[in-house]
Amino acid sequence: MINPVLQGILIMIIIGGIYFELQTPGIGFPILASAIAAVLYFSPLYLEGMAENWEIILFGAGVVLLAVEIFVIPGFGVAGVSGIIFIITGLTLSLVDNVAFDFEPRHIKTIVASLLLVIFSMLVAIVGSIYMSKKLFSSNSFLGHLALSTVENTEEGYVGVDMSAKTMVGKMGVAMSVLRPSGKVIIDNQIYDAKSEDGFIDKETEVEVIRFETGQVYVIKKEGDE
C-alpha cells in the first residue's frame, strides 16, 4: 500500500474527486471516492509511522480552505493559495519518515522525490479531470442531460436585462397628477413615476409610454388628446 505507484494513483483519485465535487457540488460520489482514497493513502503511512496526525490535519485543513475560497469568498486569494499549499504539504510530508525534521542530504532527496510525486500526480489528476468532465457532460454522452447546452443568442431575443422595459413601451395609462414634466401615472392599475416628453400634461389625461428606464416611465399625450 505504500508503493509509490499506488500512492500516486490514490493521490490522483483524491484530487480528481475533490475537483469533480467542487465543479458539480451535491453529486456526492466524487467526494466519497476522494474520501476513500484519502483513507487508503494515509492509513498505511500512519501505521508505518510515516504520517503524523498533524500532517493529516494539515491536508484536511487545506481541503476546507479550498472549499471556503470557492463557495464562501469566491476569487483566488489567501484561503485558496493556503489550501493548495496545505494539501501539497500534507500529502508530501506523509510520504517522508519524520526524523525530527532532519535535513540531511538523504532526507532532502526523499522530500524532493515525494514532492515531485505529489505534484506530478496532482497535475495528471487535474488535467484528466478536466478532460473527463468535458467527455462525460458533453451533449452526446450518457450524462449530457445534466449539462446546459442551450445557447441564448441575442439574435433570438435573449437579453441580459430586465424585460419589463420592453413590455412597458406602447402601453396606455392616465396621468394621476399634473406632469410638469415629472409626476405620477397609472398604468395597468400600477402607479409609476413618470416624465413627460411632451411638455406639460394635465391630470387625468391619457398618456402613452414611449420608454421605460430604471423604474421611471417616459410618456407623451395619447394621440387625439391634444
PDB file of C-alpha atoms in Angstrom:
ATOM      1  CA  MET A   1       0.000   0.000   0.000  1.00  0.00           C
ATOM      2  CA  ILE A   2       2.972   2.361   0.349  1.00  0.00           C
ATOM      3  CA  ASN A   3       4.271   1.599  -3.127  1.00  0.00           C
ATOM      4  CA  PRO A   4       4.963   4.959  -4.891  1.00  0.00           C
ATOM      5  CA  VAL A   5       2.941   3.937  -7.951  1.00  0.00           C
ATOM      6  CA  LEU A   6      -0.109   3.041  -5.859  1.00  0.00           C
ATOM      7  CA  GLN A   7       0.320   6.178  -3.753  1.00  0.00           C
ATOM      8  CA  GLY A   8       0.412   8.247  -6.937  1.00  0.00           C
ATOM      9  CA  ILE A   9      -2.839   6.650  -8.142  1.00  0.00           C
ATOM     10  CA  LEU A  10      -4.513   7.341  -4.788  1.00  0.00           C
ATOM     11  CA  ILE A  11      -3.407  10.991  -4.958  1.00  0.00           C
ATOM     12  CA  MET A  12      -4.961  11.229  -8.429  1.00  0.00           C
ATOM     13  CA  ILE A  13      -8.256   9.861  -7.082  1.00  0.00           C
ATOM     14  CA  ILE A  14      -8.148  12.211  -4.083  1.00  0.00           C
ATOM     15  CA  ILE A  15      -7.521  15.322  -6.194  1.00  0.00           C
ATOM     16  CA  GLY A  16      -9.818  14.204  -9.015  1.00  0.00           C
ATOM     17  CA  GLY A  17     -12.657  13.573  -6.560  1.00  0.00           C
ATOM     18  CA  ILE A  18     -12.189  16.974  -4.942  1.00  0.00           C
ATOM     19  CA  TYR A  19     -12.092  18.652  -8.369  1.00  0.00           C
ATOM     20  CA  PHE A  20     -15.303  16.975  -9.569  1.00  0.00           C
ATOM     21  CA  GLU A  21     -17.117  17.709  -6.306  1.00  0.00           C
ATOM     22  CA  LEU A  22     -16.136  21.380  -6.395  1.00  0.00           C
ATOM     23  CA  GLN A  23     -17.214  21.618 -10.042  1.00  0.00           C
ATOM     24  CA  THR A  24     -20.555  19.832  -9.521  1.00  0.00           C
ATOM     25  CA  PRO A  25     -21.403  20.138  -5.801  1.00  0.00           C
ATOM     26  CA  GLY A  26     -24.126  17.873  -4.472  1.00  0.00           C
ATOM     27  CA  ILE A  27     -23.482  14.759  -6.557  1.00  0.00           C
ATOM     28  CA  GLY A  28     -21.696  13.060  -3.652  1.00  0.00           C
ATOM     29  CA  PHE A  29     -19.918  10.231  -5.489  1.00  0.00           C
ATOM     30  CA  PRO A  30     -16.699  12.165  -6.326  1.00  0.00           C
ATOM     31  CA  ILE A  31     -16.145  13.304  -2.741  1.00  0.00           C
ATOM     32  CA  LEU A  32     -16.917   9.774  -1.479  1.00  0.00           C
ATOM     33  CA  ALA A  33     -14.295   8.324  -3.841  1.00  0.00           C
ATOM     34  CA  SER A  34     -11.864  11.032  -2.717  1.00  0.00           C
ATOM     35  CA  ALA A  35     -12.509  10.272   0.963  1.00  0.00           C
ATOM     36  CA  ILE A  36     -11.983   6.518   0.467  1.00  0.00           C
ATOM     37  CA  ALA A  37      -8.765   7.176  -1.460  1.00  0.00           C
ATOM     38  CA  ALA A  38      -7.571   9.512   1.315  1.00  0.00           C
ATOM     39  CA  VAL A  39      -8.177   6.822   3.921  1.00  0.00           C
ATOM     40  CA  LEU A  40      -6.300   4.261   1.810  1.00  0.00           C
ATOM     41  CA  TYR A  41      -3.486   6.777   1.280  1.00  0.00           C
ATOM     42  CA  PHE A  42      -2.946   7.914   4.878  1.00  0.00           C
ATOM     43  CA  SER A  43      -3.804   4.708   6.797  1.00  0.00           C
ATOM     44  CA  PRO A  44      -0.789   2.548   5.784  1.00  0.00           C
ATOM     45  CA  LEU A  45       1.542   5.540   6.084  1.00  0.00           C
ATOM     46  CA  TYR A  46       0.172   6.256   9.567  1.00  0.00           C
ATOM     47  CA  LEU A  47       0.535   2.615  10.628  1.00  0.00           C
ATOM     48  CA  GLU A  48       4.116   2.605   9.331  1.00  0.00           C
ATOM     49  CA  GLY A  49       4.855   5.683  11.433  1.00  0.00           C
ATOM     50  CA  MET A  50       5.485   7.925   8.428  1.00  0.00           C
ATOM     51  CA  ALA A  51       2.329  10.041   8.501  1.00  0.00           C
ATOM     52  CA  GLU A  52       1.780  12.089  11.664  1.00  0.00           C
ATOM     53  CA  ASN A  53      -1.534  13.396  12.994  1.00  0.00           C
ATOM     54  CA  TRP A  54      -0.651  16.998  12.179  1.00  0.00           C
ATOM     55  CA  GLU A  55       0.144  16.112   8.562  1.00  0.00           C
ATOM     56  CA  ILE A  56      -3.284  14.532   8.093  1.00  0.00           C
ATOM     57  CA  ILE A  57      -4.919  17.518   9.810  1.00  0.00           C
ATOM     58  CA  LEU A  58      -2.914  19.847   7.548  1.00  0.00           C
ATOM     59  CA  PHE A  59      -4.291  18.061   4.474  1.00  0.00           C
ATOM     60  CA  GLY A  60      -7.866  18.277   5.814  1.00  0.00           C
ATOM     61  CA  ALA A  61      -7.446  21.972   6.607  1.00  0.00           C
ATOM     62  CA  GLY A  62      -6.237  22.547   3.054  1.00  0.00           C
ATOM     63  CA  VAL A  63      -9.359  20.951   1.602  1.00  0.00           C
ATOM     64  CA  VAL A  64     -11.556  23.088   3.883  1.00  0.00           C
ATOM     65  CA  LEU A  65      -9.718  26.299   2.930  1.00  0.00           C
ATOM     66  CA  LEU A  66     -10.059  25.477  -0.759  1.00  0.00           C
ATOM     67  CA  ALA A  67     -13.813  24.903  -0.362  1.00  0.00           C
ATOM     68  CA  VAL A  68     -14.153  28.170   1.582  1.00  0.00           C
ATOM     69  CA  GLU A  69     -12.334  30.044  -1.183  1.00  0.00           C
ATOM     70  CA  ILE A  70     -14.663  28.640  -3.852  1.00  0.00           C
ATOM     71  CA  PHE A  71     -18.044  28.693  -2.097  1.00  0.00           C
ATOM     72  CA  VAL A  72     -17.807  31.371   0.612  1.00  0.00           C
ATOM     73  CA  ILE A  73     -15.346  34.010  -0.627  1.00  0.00           C
ATOM     74  CA  PRO A  74     -15.131  33.475  -4.405  1.00  0.00           C
ATOM     75  CA  GLY A  75     -11.928  34.546  -6.074  1.00  0.00           C
ATOM     76  CA  PHE A  76      -8.407  33.253  -5.680  1.00  0.00           C
ATOM     77  CA  GLY A  77      -6.906  34.766  -2.559  1.00  0.00           C
ATOM     78  CA  VAL A  78      -5.171  33.796   0.648  1.00  0.00           C
ATOM     79  CA  ALA A  79      -7.548  30.960   1.539  1.00  0.00           C
ATOM     80  CA  GLY A  80      -7.243  29.278  -1.860  1.00  0.00           C
ATOM     81  CA  VAL A  81      -3.450  29.539  -2.066  1.00  0.00           C
ATOM     82  CA  SER A  82      -3.072  28.422   1.555  1.00  0.00           C
ATOM     83  CA  GLY A  83      -5.404  25.479   0.924  1.00  0.00           C
ATOM     84  CA  ILE A  84      -3.343  24.275  -2.052  1.00  0.00           C
ATOM     85  CA  ILE A  85      -0.097  24.644  -0.090  1.00  0.00           C
ATOM     86  CA  PHE A  86      -1.561  22.748   2.893  1.00  0.00           C
ATOM     87  CA  ILE A  87      -2.800  19.925   0.656  1.00  0.00           C
ATOM     88  CA  ILE A  88       0.554  19.535  -1.100  1.00  0.00           C
ATOM     89  CA  THR A  89       2.480  19.771   2.187  1.00  0.00           C
ATOM     90  CA  GLY A  90       0.258  17.246   3.960  1.00  0.00           C
ATOM     91  CA  LEU A  91       0.460  14.725   1.118  1.00  0.00           C
ATOM     92  CA  THR A  92       4.225  15.192   0.679  1.00  0.00           C
ATOM     93  CA  LEU A  93       5.348  15.015   4.308  1.00  0.00           C
ATOM     94  CA  SER A  94       3.152  11.967   4.888  1.00  0.00           C
ATOM     95  CA  LEU A  95       5.425  10.086   2.483  1.00  0.00           C
ATOM     96  CA  VAL A  96       8.513  11.071   4.460  1.00  0.00           C
ATOM     97  CA  ASP A  97       9.669   9.341   7.629  1.00  0.00           C
ATOM     98  CA  ASN A  98       9.717  12.130  10.206  1.00  0.00           C
ATOM     99  CA  VAL A  99      13.065  12.188  11.948  1.00  0.00           C
ATOM    100  CA  ALA A 100      12.690  15.405  13.919  1.00  0.00           C
ATOM    101  CA  PHE A 101      12.943  17.389  10.666  1.00  0.00           C
ATOM    102  CA  ASP A 102      16.407  16.041   9.978  1.00  0.00           C
ATOM    103  CA  PHE A 103      17.525  17.748   6.770  1.00  0.00           C
ATOM    104  CA  GLU A 104      20.462  15.522   5.922  1.00  0.00           C
ATOM    105  CA  PRO A 105      21.089  15.071   2.164  1.00  0.00           C
ATOM    106  CA  ARG A 106      19.419  11.652   2.134  1.00  0.00           C
ATOM    107  CA  HIS A 107      16.277  13.074   3.751  1.00  0.00           C
ATOM    108  CA  ILE A 108      16.216  16.072   1.415  1.00  0.00           C
ATOM    109  CA  LYS A 109      16.306  13.692  -1.544  1.00  0.00           C
ATOM    110  CA  THR A 110      13.338  11.805  -0.088  1.00  0.00           C
ATOM    111  CA  ILE A 111      11.386  15.020   0.455  1.00  0.00           C
ATOM    112  CA  VAL A 112      12.100  16.232  -3.113  1.00  0.00           C
ATOM    113  CA  ALA A 113      11.135  12.850  -4.587  1.00  0.00           C
ATOM    114  CA  SER A 114       7.904  12.829  -2.557  1.00  0.00           C
ATOM    115  CA  LEU A 115       7.109  16.411  -3.584  1.00  0.00           C
ATOM    116  CA  LEU A 116       7.640  15.590  -7.256  1.00  0.00           C
ATOM    117  CA  LEU A 117       5.402  12.532  -6.926  1.00  0.00           C
ATOM    118  CA  VAL A 118       2.627  14.586  -5.325  1.00  0.00           C
ATOM    119  CA  ILE A 119       2.834  17.478  -7.817  1.00  0.00           C
ATOM    120  CA  PHE A 120       3.006  15.159 -10.833  1.00  0.00           C
ATOM    121  CA  SER A 121       0.033  13.122  -9.591  1.00  0.00           C
ATOM    122  CA  MET A 122      -1.977  16.288  -8.903  1.00  0.00           C
ATOM    123  CA  LEU A 123      -1.269  17.699 -12.364  1.00  0.00           C
ATOM    124  CA  VAL A 124      -2.271  14.429 -14.028  1.00  0.00           C
ATOM    125  CA  ALA A 125      -5.427  14.319 -11.887  1.00  0.00           C
ATOM    126  CA  ILE A 126      -6.442  17.899 -12.756  1.00  0.00           C
ATOM    127  CA  VAL A 127      -5.750  17.539 -16.484  1.00  0.00           C
ATOM    128  CA  GLY A 128      -7.505  14.160 -16.542  1.00  0.00           C
ATOM    129  CA  SER A 129     -10.479  15.533 -14.595  1.00  0.00           C
ATOM    130  CA  ILE A 130     -10.894  18.460 -16.996  1.00  0.00           C
ATOM    131  CA  TYR A 131     -10.756  16.086 -19.965  1.00  0.00           C
ATOM    132  CA  MET A 132     -13.201  13.631 -18.391  1.00  0.00           C
ATOM    133  CA  SER A 133     -15.640  16.355 -17.373  1.00  0.00           C
ATOM    134  CA  LYS A 134     -15.821  17.545 -20.981  1.00  0.00           C
ATOM    135  CA  LYS A 135     -16.400  13.999 -22.205  1.00  0.00           C
ATOM    136  CA  LEU A 136     -18.879  12.949 -19.524  1.00  0.00           C
ATOM    137  CA  PHE A 137     -21.011  16.095 -19.713  1.00  0.00           C
ATOM    138  CA  SER A 138     -20.902  16.639 -23.470  1.00  0.00           C
ATOM    139  CA  SER A 139     -24.275  16.705 -25.221  1.00  0.00           C
ATOM    140  CA  ASN A 140     -23.810  13.249 -26.767  1.00  0.00           C
ATOM    141  CA  SER A 141     -22.700  11.447 -23.583  1.00  0.00           C
ATOM    142  CA  PHE A 142     -24.917   9.497 -21.196  1.00  0.00           C
ATOM    143  CA  LEU A 143     -24.564  12.341 -18.661  1.00  0.00           C
ATOM    144  CA  GLY A 144     -25.173  15.016 -21.272  1.00  0.00           C
ATOM    145  CA  HIS A 145     -28.646  15.769 -19.925  1.00  0.00           C
ATOM    146  CA  LEU A 146     -27.014  17.136 -16.754  1.00  0.00           C
ATOM    147  CA  ALA A 147     -25.164  19.839 -18.680  1.00  0.00           C
ATOM    148  CA  LEU A 148     -26.678  23.053 -20.001  1.00  0.00           C
ATOM    149  CA  SER A 149     -26.002  23.037 -23.731  1.00  0.00           C
ATOM    150  CA  THR A 150     -28.547  25.592 -24.947  1.00  0.00           C
ATOM    151  CA  VAL A 151     -27.121  28.893 -26.125  1.00  0.00           C
ATOM    152  CA  GLU A 152     -29.236  32.017 -25.618  1.00  0.00           C
ATOM    153  CA  ASN A 153     -28.323  34.221 -28.576  1.00  0.00           C
ATOM    154  CA  THR A 154     -29.227  37.903 -28.633  1.00  0.00           C
ATOM    155  CA  GLU A 155     -30.353  37.447 -32.247  1.00  0.00           C
ATOM    156  CA  GLU A 156     -33.136  35.215 -30.955  1.00  0.00           C
ATOM    157  CA  GLY A 157     -34.352  37.813 -28.487  1.00  0.00           C
ATOM    158  CA  TYR A 158     -32.375  36.778 -25.391  1.00  0.00           C
ATOM    159  CA  VAL A 159     -31.008  39.669 -23.358  1.00  0.00           C
ATOM    160  CA  GLY A 160     -29.313  40.006 -20.015  1.00  0.00           C
ATOM    161  CA  VAL A 161     -31.507  42.805 -18.748  1.00  0.00           C
ATOM    162  CA  ASP A 162     -34.955  43.252 -17.235  1.00  0.00           C
ATOM    163  CA  MET A 163     -37.529  42.672 -19.984  1.00  0.00           C
ATOM    164  CA  SER A 164     -40.110  44.898 -18.256  1.00  0.00           C
ATOM    165  CA  ALA A 165     -38.587  47.843 -20.127  1.00  0.00           C
ATOM    166  CA  LYS A 166     -39.753  46.375 -23.438  1.00  0.00           C
ATOM    167  CA  THR A 167     -43.184  45.263 -22.228  1.00  0.00           C
ATOM    168  CA  MET A 168     -43.991  48.757 -20.913  1.00  0.00           C
ATOM    169  CA  VAL A 169     -43.373  50.529 -24.212  1.00  0.00           C
ATOM    170  CA  GLY A 170     -46.623  51.309 -26.042  1.00  0.00           C
ATOM    171  CA  LYS A 171     -48.902  50.843 -23.042  1.00  0.00           C
ATOM    172  CA  MET A 172     -51.624  53.378 -22.283  1.00  0.00           C
ATOM    173  CA  GLY A 173     -52.227  54.985 -18.927  1.00  0.00           C
ATOM    174  CA  VAL A 174     -53.687  58.014 -17.183  1.00  0.00           C
ATOM    175  CA  ALA A 175     -51.865  60.916 -15.558  1.00  0.00           C
ATOM    176  CA  MET A 176     -52.519  60.641 -11.813  1.00  0.00           C
ATOM    177  CA  SER A 177     -51.082  64.099 -11.239  1.00  0.00           C
ATOM    178  CA  VAL A 178     -50.030  67.027 -13.343  1.00  0.00           C
ATOM    179  CA  LEU A 179     -46.812  66.264 -15.243  1.00  0.00           C
ATOM    180  CA  ARG A 180     -44.590  69.359 -15.474  1.00  0.00           C
ATOM    181  CA  PRO A 181     -42.749  67.457 -16.696  1.00  0.00           C
ATOM    182  CA  SER A 182     -42.492  64.914 -13.830  1.00  0.00           C
ATOM    183  CA  GLY A 183     -45.363  63.399 -11.918  1.00  0.00           C
ATOM    184  CA  LYS A 184     -47.306  60.171 -11.403  1.00  0.00           C
ATOM    185  CA  VAL A 185     -49.203  57.994 -13.866  1.00  0.00           C
ATOM    186  CA  ILE A 186     -51.359  54.893 -13.519  1.00  0.00           C
ATOM    187  CA  ILE A 187     -50.673  52.027 -15.924  1.00  0.00           C
ATOM    188  CA  ASP A 188     -52.335  48.632 -15.522  1.00  0.00           C
ATOM    189  CA  ASN A 189     -53.527  49.701 -12.065  1.00  0.00           C
ATOM    190  CA  GLN A 190     -49.922  50.366 -11.009  1.00  0.00           C
ATOM    191  CA  ILE A 191     -48.556  53.782 -10.047  1.00  0.00           C
ATOM    192  CA  TYR A 192     -45.279  54.824 -11.687  1.00  0.00           C
ATOM    193  CA  ASP A 193     -43.003  57.835 -11.531  1.00  0.00           C
ATOM    194  CA  ALA A 194     -43.319  59.429 -14.954  1.00  0.00           C
ATOM    195  CA  LYS A 195     -41.759  62.155 -17.001  1.00  0.00           C
ATOM    196  CA  SER A 196     -43.453  63.873 -19.896  1.00  0.00           C
ATOM    197  CA  GLU A 197     -41.623  64.084 -23.200  1.00  0.00           C
ATOM    198  CA  ASP A 198     -44.448  66.313 -24.429  1.00  0.00           C
ATOM    199  CA  GLY A 199     -44.079  69.199 -22.025  1.00  0.00           C
ATOM    200  CA  PHE A 200     -46.982  69.974 -19.666  1.00  0.00           C
ATOM    201  CA  ILE A 201     -49.625  67.205 -19.301  1.00  0.00           C
ATOM    202  CA  ASP A 202     -52.730  67.839 -17.229  1.00  0.00           C
ATOM    203  CA  LYS A 203     -54.127  65.454 -14.617  1.00  0.00           C
ATOM    204  CA  GLU A 204     -56.360  62.594 -15.875  1.00  0.00           C
ATOM    205  CA  THR A 205     -55.024  62.963 -19.418  1.00  0.00           C
ATOM    206  CA  GLU A 206     -54.484  59.692 -21.260  1.00  0.00           C
ATOM    207  CA  VAL A 207     -50.822  59.052 -21.951  1.00  0.00           C
ATOM    208  CA  GLU A 208     -48.726  56.566 -23.897  1.00  0.00           C
ATOM    209  CA  VAL A 209     -45.426  55.069 -22.706  1.00  0.00           C
ATOM    210  CA  ILE A 210     -42.566  55.614 -25.153  1.00  0.00           C
ATOM    211  CA  ARG A 211     -39.784  54.175 -22.974  1.00  0.00           C
ATOM    212  CA  PHE A 212     -39.110  52.769 -19.528  1.00  0.00           C
ATOM    213  CA  GLU A 213     -35.825  53.218 -17.642  1.00  0.00           C
ATOM    214  CA  THR A 214     -34.805  52.439 -14.047  1.00  0.00           C
ATOM    215  CA  GLY A 215     -38.355  52.358 -12.703  1.00  0.00           C
ATOM    216  CA  GLN A 216     -39.461  55.575 -14.431  1.00  0.00           C
ATOM    217  CA  VAL A 217     -41.693  55.757 -17.471  1.00  0.00           C
ATOM    218  CA  TYR A 218     -41.443  58.410 -20.166  1.00  0.00           C
ATOM    219  CA  VAL A 219     -44.781  59.343 -21.683  1.00  0.00           C
ATOM    220  CA  ILE A 220     -46.457  61.504 -24.268  1.00  0.00           C
ATOM    221  CA  LYS A 221     -50.083  62.552 -24.647  1.00  0.00           C
ATOM    222  CA  LYS A 222     -52.262  59.977 -26.350  1.00  0.00           C
ATOM    223  CA  GLU A 223     -52.927  60.974 -29.948  1.00  0.00           C
ATOM    224  CA  GLY A 224     -56.192  62.866 -30.217  1.00  0.00           C
ATOM    225  CA  ASP A 225     -55.909  64.390 -26.718  1.00  0.00           C
ATOM    226  CA  GLU A 226     -54.082  67.491 -27.935  1.00  0.00           C
TER     227      GLU A 226
END
